[in-house]
Tab-separated table of C-alpha atoms in Angstrom:
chain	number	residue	atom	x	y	z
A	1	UNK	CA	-22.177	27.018	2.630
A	2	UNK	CA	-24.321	25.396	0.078
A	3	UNK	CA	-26.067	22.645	-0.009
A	4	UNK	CA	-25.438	18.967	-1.959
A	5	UNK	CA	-28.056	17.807	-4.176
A	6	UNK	CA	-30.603	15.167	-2.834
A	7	UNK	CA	-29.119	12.495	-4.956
A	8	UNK	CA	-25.799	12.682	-3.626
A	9	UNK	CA	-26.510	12.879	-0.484
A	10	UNK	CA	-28.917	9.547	-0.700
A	11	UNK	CA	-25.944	7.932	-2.444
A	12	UNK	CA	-22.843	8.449	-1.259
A	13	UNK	CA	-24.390	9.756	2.406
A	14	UNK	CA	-24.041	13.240	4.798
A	15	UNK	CA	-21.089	11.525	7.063
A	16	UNK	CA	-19.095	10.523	3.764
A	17	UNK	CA	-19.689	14.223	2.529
A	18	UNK	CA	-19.403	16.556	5.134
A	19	UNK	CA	-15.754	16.791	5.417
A	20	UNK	CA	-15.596	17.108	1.767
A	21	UNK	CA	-18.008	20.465	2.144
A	22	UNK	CA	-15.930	21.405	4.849
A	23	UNK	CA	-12.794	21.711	2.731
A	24	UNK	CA	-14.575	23.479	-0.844
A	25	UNK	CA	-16.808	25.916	1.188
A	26	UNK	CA	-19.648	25.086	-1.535
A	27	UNK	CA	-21.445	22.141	-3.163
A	28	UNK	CA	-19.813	22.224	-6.166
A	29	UNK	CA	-16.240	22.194	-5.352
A	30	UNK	CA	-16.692	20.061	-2.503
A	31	UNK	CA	-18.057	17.597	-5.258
A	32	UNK	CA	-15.142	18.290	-7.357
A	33	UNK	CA	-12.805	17.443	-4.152
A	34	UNK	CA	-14.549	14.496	-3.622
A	35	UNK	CA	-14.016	13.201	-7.700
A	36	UNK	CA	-10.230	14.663	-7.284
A	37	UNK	CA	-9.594	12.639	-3.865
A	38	UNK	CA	-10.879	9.535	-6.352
A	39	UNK	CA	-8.947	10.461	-9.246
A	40	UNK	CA	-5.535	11.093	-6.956
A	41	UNK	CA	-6.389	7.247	-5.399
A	42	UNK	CA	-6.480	5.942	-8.471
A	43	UNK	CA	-3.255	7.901	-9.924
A	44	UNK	CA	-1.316	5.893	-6.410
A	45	UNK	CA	-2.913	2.107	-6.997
A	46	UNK	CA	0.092	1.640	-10.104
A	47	UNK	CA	2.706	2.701	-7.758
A	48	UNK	CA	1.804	1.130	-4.612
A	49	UNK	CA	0.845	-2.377	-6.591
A	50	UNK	CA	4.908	-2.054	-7.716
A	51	UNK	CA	5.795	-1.047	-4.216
A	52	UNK	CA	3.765	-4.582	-2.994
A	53	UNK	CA	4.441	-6.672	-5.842
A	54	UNK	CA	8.235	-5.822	-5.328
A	55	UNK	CA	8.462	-5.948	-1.624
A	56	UNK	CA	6.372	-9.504	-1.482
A	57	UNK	CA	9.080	-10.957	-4.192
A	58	UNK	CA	12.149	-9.768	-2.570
A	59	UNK	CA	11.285	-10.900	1.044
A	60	UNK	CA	10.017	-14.359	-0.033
A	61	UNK	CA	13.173	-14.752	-2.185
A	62	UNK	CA	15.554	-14.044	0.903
A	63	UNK	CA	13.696	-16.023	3.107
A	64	UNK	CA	13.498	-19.044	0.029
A	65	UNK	CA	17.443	-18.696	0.369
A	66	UNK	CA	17.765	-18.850	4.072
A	67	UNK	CA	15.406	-21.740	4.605
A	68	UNK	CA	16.104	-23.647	1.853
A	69	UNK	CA	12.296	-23.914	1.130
A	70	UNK	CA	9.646	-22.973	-1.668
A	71	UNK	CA	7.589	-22.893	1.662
A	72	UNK	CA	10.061	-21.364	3.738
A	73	UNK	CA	6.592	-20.765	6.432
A	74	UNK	CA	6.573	-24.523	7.336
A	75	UNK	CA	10.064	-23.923	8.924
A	76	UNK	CA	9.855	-20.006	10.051
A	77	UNK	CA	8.768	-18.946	13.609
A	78	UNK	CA	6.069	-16.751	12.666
A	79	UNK	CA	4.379	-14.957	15.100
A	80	UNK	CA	0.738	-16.052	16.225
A	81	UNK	CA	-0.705	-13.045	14.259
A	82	UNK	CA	1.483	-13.891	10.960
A	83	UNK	CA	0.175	-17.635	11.348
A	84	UNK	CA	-3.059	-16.298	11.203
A	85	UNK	CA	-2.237	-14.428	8.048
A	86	UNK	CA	-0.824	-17.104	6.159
A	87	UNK	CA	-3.834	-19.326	7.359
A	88	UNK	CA	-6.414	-17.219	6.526
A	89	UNK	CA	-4.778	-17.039	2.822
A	90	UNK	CA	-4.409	-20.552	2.484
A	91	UNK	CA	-8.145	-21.285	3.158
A	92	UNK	CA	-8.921	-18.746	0.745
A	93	UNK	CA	-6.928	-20.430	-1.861
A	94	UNK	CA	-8.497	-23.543	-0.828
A	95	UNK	CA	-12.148	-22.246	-1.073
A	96	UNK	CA	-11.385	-21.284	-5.055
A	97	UNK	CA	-10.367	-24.851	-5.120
A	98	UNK	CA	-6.592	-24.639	-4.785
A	99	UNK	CA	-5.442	-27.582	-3.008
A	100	UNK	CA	-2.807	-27.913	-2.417
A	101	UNK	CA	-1.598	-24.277	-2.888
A	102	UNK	CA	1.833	-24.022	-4.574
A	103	UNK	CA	3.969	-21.436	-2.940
A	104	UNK	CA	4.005	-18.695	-5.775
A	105	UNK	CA	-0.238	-18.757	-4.943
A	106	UNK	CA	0.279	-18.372	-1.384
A	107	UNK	CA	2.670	-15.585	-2.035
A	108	UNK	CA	0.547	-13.676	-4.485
A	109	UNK	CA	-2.599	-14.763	-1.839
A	110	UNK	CA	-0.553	-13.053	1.671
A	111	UNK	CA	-1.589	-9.430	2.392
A	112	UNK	CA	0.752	-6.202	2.245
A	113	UNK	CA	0.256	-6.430	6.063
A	114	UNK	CA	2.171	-9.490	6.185
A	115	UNK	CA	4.913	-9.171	4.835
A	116	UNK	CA	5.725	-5.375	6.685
A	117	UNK	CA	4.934	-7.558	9.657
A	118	UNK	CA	8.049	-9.762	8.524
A	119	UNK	CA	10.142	-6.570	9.260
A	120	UNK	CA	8.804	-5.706	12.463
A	121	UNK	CA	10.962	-6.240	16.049
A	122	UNK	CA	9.185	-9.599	16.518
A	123	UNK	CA	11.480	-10.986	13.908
A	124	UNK	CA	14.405	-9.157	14.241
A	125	UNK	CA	16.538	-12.204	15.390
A	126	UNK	CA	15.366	-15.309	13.360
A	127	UNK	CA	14.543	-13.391	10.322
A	128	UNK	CA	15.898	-9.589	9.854
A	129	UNK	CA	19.138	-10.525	11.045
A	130	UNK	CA	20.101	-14.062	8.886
A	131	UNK	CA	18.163	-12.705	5.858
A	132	UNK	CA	15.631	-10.350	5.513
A	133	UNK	CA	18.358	-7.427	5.485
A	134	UNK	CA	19.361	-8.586	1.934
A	135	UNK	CA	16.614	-7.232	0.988
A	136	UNK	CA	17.099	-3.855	1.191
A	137	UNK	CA	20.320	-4.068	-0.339
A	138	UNK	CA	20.131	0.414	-0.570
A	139	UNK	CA	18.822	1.138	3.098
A	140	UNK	CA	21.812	2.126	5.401
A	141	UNK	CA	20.101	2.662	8.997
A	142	UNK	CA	18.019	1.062	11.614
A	143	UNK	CA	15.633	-2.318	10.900
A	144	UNK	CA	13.073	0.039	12.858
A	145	UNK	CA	13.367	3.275	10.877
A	146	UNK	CA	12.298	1.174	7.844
A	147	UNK	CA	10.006	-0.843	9.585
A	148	UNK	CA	7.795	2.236	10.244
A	149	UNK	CA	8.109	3.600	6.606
A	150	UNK	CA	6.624	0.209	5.342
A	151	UNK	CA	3.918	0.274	8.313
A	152	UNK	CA	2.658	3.760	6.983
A	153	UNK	CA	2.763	3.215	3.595
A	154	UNK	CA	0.435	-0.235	4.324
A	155	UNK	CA	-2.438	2.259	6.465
A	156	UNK	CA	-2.066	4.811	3.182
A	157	UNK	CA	-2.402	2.004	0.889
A	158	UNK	CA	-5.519	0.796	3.198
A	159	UNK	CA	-7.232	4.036	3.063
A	160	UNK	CA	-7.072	4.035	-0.256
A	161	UNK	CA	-8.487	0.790	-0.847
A	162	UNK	CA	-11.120	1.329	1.729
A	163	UNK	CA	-12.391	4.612	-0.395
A	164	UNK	CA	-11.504	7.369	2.595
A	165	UNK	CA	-10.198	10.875	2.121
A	166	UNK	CA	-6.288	11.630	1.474
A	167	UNK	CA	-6.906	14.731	0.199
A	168	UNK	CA	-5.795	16.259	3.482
A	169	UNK	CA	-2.832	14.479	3.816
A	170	UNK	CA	1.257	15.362	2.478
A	171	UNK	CA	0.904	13.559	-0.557
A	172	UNK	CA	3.551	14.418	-1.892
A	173	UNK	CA	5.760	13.669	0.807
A	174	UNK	CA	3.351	9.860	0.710
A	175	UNK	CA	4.371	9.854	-2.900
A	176	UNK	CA	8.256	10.377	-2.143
A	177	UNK	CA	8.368	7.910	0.338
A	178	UNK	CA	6.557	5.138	-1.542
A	179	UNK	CA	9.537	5.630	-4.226
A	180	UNK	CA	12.412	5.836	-1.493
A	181	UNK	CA	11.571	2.610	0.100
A	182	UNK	CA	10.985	1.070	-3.489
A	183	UNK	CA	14.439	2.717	-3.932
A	184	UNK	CA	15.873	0.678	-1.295
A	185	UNK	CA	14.362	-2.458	-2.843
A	186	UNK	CA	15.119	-1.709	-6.562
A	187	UNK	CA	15.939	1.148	-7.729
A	188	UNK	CA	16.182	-0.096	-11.220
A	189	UNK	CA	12.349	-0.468	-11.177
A	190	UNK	CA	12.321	3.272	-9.508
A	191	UNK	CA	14.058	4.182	-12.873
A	192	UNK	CA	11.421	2.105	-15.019
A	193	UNK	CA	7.928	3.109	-12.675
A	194	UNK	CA	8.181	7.084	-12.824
A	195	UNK	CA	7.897	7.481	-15.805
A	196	UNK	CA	4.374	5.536	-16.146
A	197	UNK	CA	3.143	7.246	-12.886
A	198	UNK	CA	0.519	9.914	-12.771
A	199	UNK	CA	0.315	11.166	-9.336
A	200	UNK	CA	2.873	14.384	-10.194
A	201	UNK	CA	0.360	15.379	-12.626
A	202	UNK	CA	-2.241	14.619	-10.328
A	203	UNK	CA	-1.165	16.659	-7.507
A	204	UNK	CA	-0.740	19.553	-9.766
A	205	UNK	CA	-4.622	19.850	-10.951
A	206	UNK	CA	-5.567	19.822	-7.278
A	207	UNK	CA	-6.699	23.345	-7.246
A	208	UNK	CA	-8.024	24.030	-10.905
A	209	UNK	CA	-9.833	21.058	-10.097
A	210	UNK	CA	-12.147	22.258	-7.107
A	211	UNK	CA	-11.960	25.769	-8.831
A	212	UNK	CA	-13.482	24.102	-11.926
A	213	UNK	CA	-11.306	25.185	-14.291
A	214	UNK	CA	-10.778	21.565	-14.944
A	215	UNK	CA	-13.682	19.248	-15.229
A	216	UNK	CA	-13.528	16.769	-12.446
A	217	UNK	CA	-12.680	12.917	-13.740
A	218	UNK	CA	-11.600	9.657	-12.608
């Protein structure tokens, strides 16, 4: 196995590379792996901000409806780890010198985390039940079955926002799921996303990639 230049190594470190020279078998196309696994990240952040920006809107409008609030959270029983959430946003808001935060800030300000949280068994009675099944107007099974879809999608979307490897994962089968449970949101914006959306193409210069038969971008 060969070795990776100096400068690499100093910059982007051994324990960040090794698994990368693992997969290529030499320096050079475990350098090209490590460029495609940025390039492939990069090709998912349009998708998964639609996936977010979608998911956030449709929960906070069902839960605007049930509560009859703009700030439906003053009235919610959020759990003691959601609470912390929503605080954590709102000082955030308040240290960029948003006081008081409107509710469209606090939305845009809540994590991904929250709002899968919002689907988990903790709230299946107060909020799943009276509301937060509206919106998923496509989904036909279990609150849990698409509880655990959302909760992987949120560690994929992590990983790729905390720079790790997913070039050993299914991504296509990450890719198909990210557009079934936007299907069960919207599929009219399923219809209007593909289209724009490069991880197919991606995916399919995986191996001329590390062969380099395709230079290596991002």
């Amino acid at each position: 196995m060969s070795v990776m230049s100096a400068w690499k190594r100093e910059a982007f470190s051994d324990a960040r590379l090794a698994p990368y020279l693992a997969v290529g078998g030499s320096a050079e196309a475990a350098w090209a792996l490590y460029v495609w696994n940025i390039e492939v990240s990069a090709a998912f952040l349009g998708p998964l901000h639609c996936l977010e920006t979608v998911l956030r809107n449709a929960l906070h409008r069902e839960l605007q409806r049930h509560f009859g609030l703009a700030e439906w959270w003053d009235s919610a029983p959020l759990s003691p780890k959601d609470q912390a959430m929503l605080d954590d946003a709102r000082r955030k808001l308040g240290r960029r010198g948003q006081r008081p935060a409107g509710a469209d800030a606090v939305v845009a300000e809540l994590s991904f985390g929250f709002w899968v949280s919002l689907v988990s068994r903790v709230h299946d009675r107060h909020l799943w039940v009276p509301a937060l099944h509206r919106a998923f107007p496509h989904y036909r099974g279990p609150r849990r079955g698409l509880h655990d879809q959302l909760d992987s999608l949120r560690l994929f979307r992590n990983r790729i926002m905390h720079h790790e490897p997913i070039h050993h994962r299914s991504l296509a089968d990450d890719h198909a799921k990210l557009y079934r449970v936007l299907g069960f949101l919207n599929p009219e914006a399923v219809t209007a996303i593909r289209p724009l959306d490069r991880v197919p193409e991606v995916l399919r210069v995986r191996a001329d990639t590390i062969a380099g038969r395709r230079p290596a971008r991002f």
